[in-house]
Amino acid sequence: MRLKDALKFIISLLLMFFLFIVQVSIFINFKLLNSNFYKETIEKSDYFTLLYEEVDKTFNNLSIMTAIPKDMLLGSVNQDFIKEQTFKNLDNTSQYMKYKSNLLAARVDIQVIEQSINKNLEDYAKEKNIEINNAVKKQLKEVAINTSDRINDYTNLFNLGAVAKFGEFQKFRKICYFLGNYSLLYIISSVILMLILRLLNRRRPWNTFMWVGSSFIPAGLMTLIPATIALVYKLPYRISVATPYIKEGLTKFMLEYAYFLLFIGLLFIALGITLLAMYICLSNREVISNKVDVIQE
């Protein structure tokens, strides 16, 4: 009997582990590696407003340095273009983390920028009656390169190129892939463990609710506790990033992470409590039934 209880305890621990993995897998698929989540989050925040302000400052400084009007430079990279490039890079980041692509970022085509600036300059030169010589064309080439580099930096929020070469990051990428890509396997494994507990409780099937419920509650706590700590101590707001638009984006992402984990944790704990309540009701009903049988005898 003791051996059987020990086996139930071990299986219950394994079930708790797999239930925790299921939660992590759900988080990875719905949040961490989901590009749509990042797009929706930054679009609802002040991210693009702050990003446009940063771009405007940069092009203002570039205009002062090159004597090229700021409007002419900004005309080559309007707000829609910046948003589109940002979304492309978020898609590329997601695809890279899922091993669906080796492309880290969507680079802006320098020729597109150069052609746009050239066209704007030609219109400006005609209006001001200015001659465009080789020296001006050479300067425009440099400005186009500088502009494309700046836009690439601004629209690449996560900048995986800076960390992709490190082995530790590749290990993290691999772990995320296995945890997110095999969700169904973890769910099936959890169900199998529940069925084993049911078989081990053939004589008292209601005990299965106790063992399974006892696995759901700690599994839920494993996600609930860190999420609660992050929200109570306002950790997302303590991110030390000097650039306003990046800080805005990362703060909103961290908040969404925490709320999502909090919700999953509460859901699993609620399921665990429900199962324990079912166990108590069924076991009490069995006790009452046994007493009635004894009285009738």
GROMACS .gro file of C-alpha atoms in nm:
model
  297
    1MET     CA    1   0.000   0.000   0.000
    2ARG     CA    2   0.282   0.239   0.089
    3LEU     CA    3   0.458   0.158  -0.239
    4LYS     CA    4   0.141   0.242  -0.429
    5ASP     CA    5   0.106   0.576  -0.249
    6ALA     CA    6   0.472   0.653  -0.320
    7LEU     CA    7   0.410   0.580  -0.688
    8LYS     CA    8   0.107   0.810  -0.686
    9PHE     CA    9   0.317   1.084  -0.526
   10ILE     CA   10   0.592   1.050  -0.789
   11ILE     CA   11   0.340   1.057  -1.075
   12SER     CA   12   0.170   1.358  -0.916
   13LEU     CA   13   0.507   1.539  -0.910
   14LEU     CA   14   0.568   1.448  -1.276
   15LEU     CA   15   0.220   1.575  -1.361
   16MET     CA   16   0.292   1.902  -1.180
   17PHE     CA   17   0.611   1.941  -1.387
   18PHE     CA   18   0.432   1.872  -1.717
   19LEU     CA   19   0.147   2.108  -1.626
   20PHE     CA   20   0.403   2.380  -1.562
   21ILE     CA   21   0.565   2.305  -1.900
   22VAL     CA   22   0.221   2.329  -2.064
   23GLN     CA   23   0.180   2.680  -1.917
   24VAL     CA   24   0.524   2.785  -2.039
   25SER     CA   25   0.448   2.643  -2.384
   26ILE     CA   26   0.122   2.838  -2.400
   27PHE     CA   27   0.305   3.155  -2.296
   28ILE     CA   28   0.573   3.106  -2.563
   29ASN     CA   29   0.319   3.047  -2.841
   30PHE     CA   30   0.074   3.322  -2.748
   31LYS     CA   31   0.320   3.587  -2.628
   32LEU     CA   32   0.697   3.536  -2.637
   33LEU     CA   33   0.734   3.422  -3.001
   34ASN     CA   34   0.413   3.567  -3.140
   35SER     CA   35   0.488   3.864  -3.368
   36ASN     CA   36   0.120   3.966  -3.376
   37PHE     CA   37   0.131   4.014  -2.999
   38TYR     CA   38   0.422   4.258  -3.032
   39LYS     CA   39   0.259   4.444  -3.321
   40GLU     CA   40  -0.069   4.491  -3.135
   41THR     CA   41   0.107   4.592  -2.812
   42ILE     CA   42   0.325   4.865  -2.962
   43GLU     CA   43   0.041   4.993  -3.178
   44LYS     CA   44  -0.177   5.044  -2.868
   45SER     CA   45   0.109   5.214  -2.679
   46ASP     CA   46   0.303   5.538  -2.733
   47TYR     CA   47   0.584   5.344  -2.900
   48PHE     CA   48   0.547   5.485  -3.251
   49THR     CA   49   0.485   5.839  -3.126
   50LEU     CA   50   0.814   5.827  -2.934
   51LEU     CA   51   0.989   5.658  -3.226
   52TYR     CA   52   0.876   5.928  -3.472
   53GLU     CA   53   1.003   6.195  -3.231
   54GLU     CA   54   1.341   6.020  -3.219
   55VAL     CA   55   1.353   5.994  -3.599
   56ASP     CA   56   1.260   6.361  -3.632
   57LYS     CA   57   1.545   6.463  -3.397
   58THR     CA   58   1.794   6.249  -3.587
   59PHE     CA   59   1.696   6.388  -3.925
   60ASN     CA   60   1.701   6.740  -3.789
   61ASN     CA   61   2.063   6.689  -3.679
   62LEU     CA   62   2.144   6.526  -4.014
   63SER     CA   63   1.990   6.822  -4.194
   64ILE     CA   64   2.207   7.065  -3.997
   65MET     CA   65   2.522   6.860  -4.074
   66THR     CA   66   2.452   6.819  -4.448
   67ALA     CA   67   2.261   7.143  -4.520
   68ILE     CA   68   1.990   6.929  -4.682
   69PRO     CA   69   1.638   7.032  -4.574
   70LYS     CA   70   1.488   6.800  -4.314
   71ASP     CA   71   1.159   6.762  -4.503
   72MET     CA   72   1.350   6.632  -4.803
   73LEU     CA   73   1.517   6.365  -4.588
   74LEU     CA   74   1.200   6.271  -4.403
   75GLY     CA   75   1.014   6.245  -4.732
   76SER     CA   76   1.215   5.931  -4.809
   77VAL     CA   77   1.108   5.760  -4.486
   78ASN     CA   78   0.756   5.856  -4.382
   79GLN     CA   79   0.575   5.718  -4.078
   80ASP     CA   80   0.399   5.441  -4.271
   81PHE     CA   81   0.733   5.321  -4.405
   82ILE     CA   82   0.885   5.312  -4.055
   83LYS     CA   83   0.587   5.120  -3.915
   84GLU     CA   84   0.596   4.873  -4.204
   85GLN     CA   85   0.970   4.809  -4.153
   86THR     CA   86   0.918   4.766  -3.778
   87PHE     CA   87   0.647   4.505  -3.836
   88LYS     CA   88   0.864   4.324  -4.092
   89ASN     CA   89   1.146   4.303  -3.840
   90LEU     CA   90   0.912   4.169  -3.571
   91ASP     CA   91   0.797   3.899  -3.814
   92ASN     CA   92   1.158   3.815  -3.899
   93THR     CA   93   1.251   3.795  -3.530
   94SER     CA   94   0.963   3.557  -3.464
   95GLN     CA   95   1.050   3.340  -3.766
   96TYR     CA   96   1.417   3.329  -3.663
   97MET     CA   97   1.336   3.223  -3.307
   98LYS     CA   98   1.111   2.945  -3.443
   99TYR     CA   99   1.388   2.817  -3.676
  100LYS     CA  100   1.174   2.903  -3.978
  101SER     CA  101   1.424   3.154  -4.115
  102ASN     CA  102   1.787   3.260  -4.069
  103LEU     CA  103   1.710   3.621  -4.159
  104LEU     CA  104   1.760   3.840  -3.852
  105ALA     CA  105   1.628   4.170  -3.987
  106ALA     CA  106   1.464   4.329  -4.291
  107ARG     CA  107   1.731   4.569  -4.413
  108VAL     CA  108   1.623   4.889  -4.583
  109ASP     CA  109   1.734   4.904  -4.947
  110ILE     CA  110   1.984   5.191  -4.978
  111GLN     CA  111   1.894   5.243  -5.344
  112VAL     CA  112   1.529   5.306  -5.254
  113ILE     CA  113   1.636   5.572  -5.002
  114GLU     CA  114   1.886   5.722  -5.248
  115GLN     CA  115   1.632   5.741  -5.531
  116SER     CA  116   1.378   5.906  -5.302
  117ILE     CA  117   1.629   6.164  -5.178
  118ASN     CA  118   1.750   6.229  -5.535
  119LYS     CA  119   1.396   6.292  -5.654
  120ASN     CA  120   1.326   6.524  -5.362
  121LEU     CA  121   1.654   6.704  -5.426
  122GLU     CA  122   1.580   6.749  -5.796
  123ASP     CA  123   1.244   6.905  -5.714
  124TYR     CA  124   1.409   7.123  -5.450
  125ALA     CA  125   1.690   7.226  -5.689
  126LYS     CA  126   1.446   7.325  -5.962
  127GLU     CA  127   1.243   7.528  -5.716
  128LYS     CA  128   1.551   7.708  -5.578
  129ASN     CA  129   1.736   7.713  -5.914
  130ILE     CA  130   2.034   7.520  -5.771
  131GLU     CA  131   2.279   7.319  -5.984
  132ILE     CA  132   2.341   6.958  -5.875
  133ASN     CA  133   2.709   6.876  -5.930
  134ASN     CA  134   2.915   6.562  -5.862
  135ALA     CA  135   3.009   6.679  -5.512
  136VAL     CA  136   2.641   6.708  -5.419
  137LYS     CA  137   2.568   6.363  -5.567
  138LYS     CA  138   2.853   6.211  -5.366
  139GLN     CA  139   2.720   6.373  -5.050
  140LEU     CA  140   2.372   6.238  -5.127
  141LYS     CA  141   2.515   5.887  -5.155
  142GLU     CA  142   2.666   5.920  -4.807
  143VAL     CA  143   2.342   6.064  -4.671
  144ALA     CA  144   2.144   5.772  -4.819
  145ILE     CA  145   2.377   5.520  -4.651
  146ASN     CA  146   2.357   5.710  -4.321
  147THR     CA  147   1.978   5.734  -4.347
  148SER     CA  148   1.929   5.363  -4.422
  149ASP     CA  149   2.159   5.267  -4.132
  150ARG     CA  150   1.961   5.487  -3.892
  151ILE     CA  151   1.628   5.348  -4.013
  152ASN     CA  152   1.756   4.993  -3.976
  153ASP     CA  153   1.847   5.069  -3.615
  154TYR     CA  154   1.515   5.239  -3.540
  155THR     CA  155   1.296   4.967  -3.690
  156ASN     CA  156   1.481   4.670  -3.540
  157LEU     CA  157   1.346   4.667  -3.184
  158PHE     CA  158   1.507   4.347  -3.057
  159ASN     CA  159   1.828   4.364  -3.265
  160LEU     CA  160   1.905   3.991  -3.242
  161GLY     CA  161   2.210   4.042  -3.462
  162ALA     CA  162   2.395   4.171  -3.155
  163VAL     CA  163   2.337   3.849  -2.955
  164ALA     CA  164   2.278   3.577  -3.218
  165LYS     CA  165   2.648   3.486  -3.228
  166PHE     CA  166   2.659   3.396  -2.857
  167GLY     CA  167   2.617   3.031  -2.760
  168GLU     CA  168   2.403   3.116  -2.457
  169PHE     CA  169   2.148   3.291  -2.678
  170GLN     CA  170   2.135   2.997  -2.920
  171LYS     CA  171   2.068   2.766  -2.623
  172PHE     CA  172   1.783   2.995  -2.517
  173ARG     CA  173   1.651   2.991  -2.874
  174LYS     CA  174   1.661   2.611  -2.882
  175ILE     CA  175   1.483   2.581  -2.545
  176CYS     CA  176   1.208   2.820  -2.661
  177TYR     CA  177   1.170   2.617  -2.980
  178PHE     CA  178   1.130   2.283  -2.801
  179LEU     CA  179   0.897   2.425  -2.536
  180GLY     CA  180   0.680   2.608  -2.788
  181ASN     CA  181   0.682   2.361  -3.076
  182TYR     CA  182   0.576   2.050  -2.883
  183SER     CA  183   0.277   2.181  -2.689
  184LEU     CA  184   0.057   1.890  -2.793
  185LEU     CA  185   0.315   1.640  -2.668
  186TYR     CA  186   0.320   1.801  -2.321
  187ILE     CA  187  -0.060   1.807  -2.306
  188ILE     CA  188  -0.085   1.440  -2.409
  189SER     CA  189   0.183   1.348  -2.153
  190SER     CA  190  -0.019   1.526  -1.882
  191VAL     CA  191  -0.337   1.341  -1.981
  192ILE     CA  192  -0.152   1.006  -1.975
  193LEU     CA  193  -0.024   1.077  -1.623
  194MET     CA  194  -0.380   1.162  -1.514
  195LEU     CA  195  -0.503   0.832  -1.659
  196ILE     CA  196  -0.229   0.643  -1.473
  197LEU     CA  197  -0.341   0.807  -1.149
  198ARG     CA  198  -0.696   0.701  -1.232
  199LEU     CA  199  -0.582   0.339  -1.278
  200LEU     CA  200  -0.392   0.349  -0.948
  201ASN     CA  201  -0.712   0.465  -0.775
  202ARG     CA  202  -0.945   0.197  -0.912
  203ARG     CA  203  -1.088   0.116  -0.571
  204ARG     CA  204  -1.146   0.482  -0.481
  205PRO     CA  205  -1.172   0.665  -0.816
  206TRP     CA  206  -1.257   0.998  -0.648
  207ASN     CA  207  -0.904   1.004  -0.504
  208THR     CA  208  -0.786   1.080  -0.857
  209PHE     CA  209  -0.932   1.431  -0.821
  210MET     CA  210  -0.719   1.486  -0.510
  211TRP     CA  211  -0.393   1.380  -0.677
  212VAL     CA  212  -0.458   1.569  -1.000
  213GLY     CA  213  -0.582   1.878  -0.814
  214SER     CA  214  -0.270   1.866  -0.597
  215SER     CA  215  -0.065   1.887  -0.917
  216PHE     CA  216  -0.260   2.173  -1.074
  217ILE     CA  217  -0.230   2.406  -0.774
  218PRO     CA  218   0.154   2.409  -0.735
  219ALA     CA  219   0.193   2.419  -1.115
  220GLY     CA  220  -0.025   2.731  -1.119
  221LEU     CA  221   0.169   2.883  -0.831
  222MET     CA  222   0.494   2.841  -1.027
  223THR     CA  223   0.370   3.096  -1.281
  224LEU     CA  224   0.149   3.301  -1.049
  225ILE     CA  225   0.422   3.388  -0.796
  226PRO     CA  226   0.682   3.539  -1.036
  227ALA     CA  227   0.406   3.726  -1.224
  228THR     CA  228   0.268   3.866  -0.898
  229ILE     CA  229   0.615   3.973  -0.781
  230ALA     CA  230   0.676   4.150  -1.114
  231LEU     CA  231   0.347   4.341  -1.087
  232VAL     CA  232   0.362   4.421  -0.714
  233TYR     CA  233   0.717   4.557  -0.735
  234LYS     CA  234   0.648   4.720  -1.075
  235LEU     CA  235   0.951   4.551  -1.229
  236PRO     CA  236   0.847   4.629  -1.591
  237TYR     CA  237   0.873   5.002  -1.512
  238ARG     CA  238   1.226   4.959  -1.376
  239ILE     CA  239   1.384   4.863  -1.706
  240SER     CA  240   1.703   5.067  -1.742
  241VAL     CA  241   1.690   5.177  -2.105
  242ALA     CA  242   1.775   5.533  -2.200
  243THR     CA  243   1.598   5.539  -2.538
  244PRO     CA  244   1.232   5.638  -2.473
  245TYR     CA  245   1.063   5.437  -2.749
  246ILE     CA  246   1.254   5.116  -2.667
  247LYS     CA  247   1.176   5.155  -2.297
  248GLU     CA  248   0.807   5.208  -2.382
  249GLY     CA  249   0.797   4.892  -2.592
  250LEU     CA  250   0.983   4.671  -2.344
  251THR     CA  251   0.777   4.798  -2.050
  252LYS     CA  252   0.449   4.718  -2.227
  253PHE     CA  253   0.577   4.374  -2.330
  254MET     CA  254   0.684   4.290  -1.975
  255LEU     CA  255   0.348   4.404  -1.837
  256GLU     CA  256   0.162   4.186  -2.088
  257TYR     CA  257   0.389   3.892  -2.003
  258ALA     CA  258   0.315   3.932  -1.633
  259TYR     CA  259  -0.064   3.967  -1.677
  260PHE     CA  260  -0.076   3.665  -1.906
  261LEU     CA  261   0.123   3.446  -1.665
  262LEU     CA  262  -0.093   3.572  -1.378
  263PHE     CA  263  -0.406   3.469  -1.568
  264ILE     CA  264  -0.269   3.123  -1.654
  265GLY     CA  265  -0.154   3.067  -1.296
  266LEU     CA  266  -0.494   3.165  -1.155
  267LEU     CA  267  -0.670   2.944  -1.410
  268PHE     CA  268  -0.464   2.636  -1.316
  269ILE     CA  269  -0.507   2.705  -0.943
  270ALA     CA  270  -0.883   2.743  -0.992
  271LEU     CA  271  -0.891   2.410  -1.177
  272GLY     CA  272  -0.692   2.250  -0.895
  273ILE     CA  273  -0.925   2.386  -0.627
  274THR     CA  274  -1.228   2.267  -0.828
  275LEU     CA  275  -1.082   1.916  -0.849
  276LEU     CA  276  -1.009   1.912  -0.475
  277ALA     CA  277  -1.364   2.031  -0.404
  278MET     CA  278  -1.496   1.747  -0.622
  279TYR     CA  279  -1.278   1.503  -0.428
  280ILE     CA  280  -1.414   1.628  -0.093
  281CYS     CA  281  -1.776   1.611  -0.214
  282LEU     CA  282  -1.741   1.261  -0.359
  283SER     CA  283  -1.545   1.125  -0.062
  284ASN     CA  284  -1.801   1.270   0.183
  285ARG     CA  285  -2.081   1.119  -0.022
  286GLU     CA  286  -1.905   0.782  -0.006
  287VAL     CA  287  -1.865   0.809   0.372
  288ILE     CA  288  -2.235   0.894   0.412
  289SER     CA  289  -2.329   0.608   0.180
  290ASN     CA  290  -2.122   0.364   0.385
  291LYS     CA  291  -2.284   0.483   0.710
  292VAL     CA  292  -2.631   0.435   0.560
  293ASP     CA  293  -2.538   0.084   0.453
  294VAL     CA  294  -2.415   0.003   0.805
  295ILE     CA  295  -2.736   0.139   0.963
  296GLN     CA  296  -2.952  -0.058   0.721
  297GLU     CA  297  -2.766  -0.374   0.810
   0.00000   0.00000   0.00000
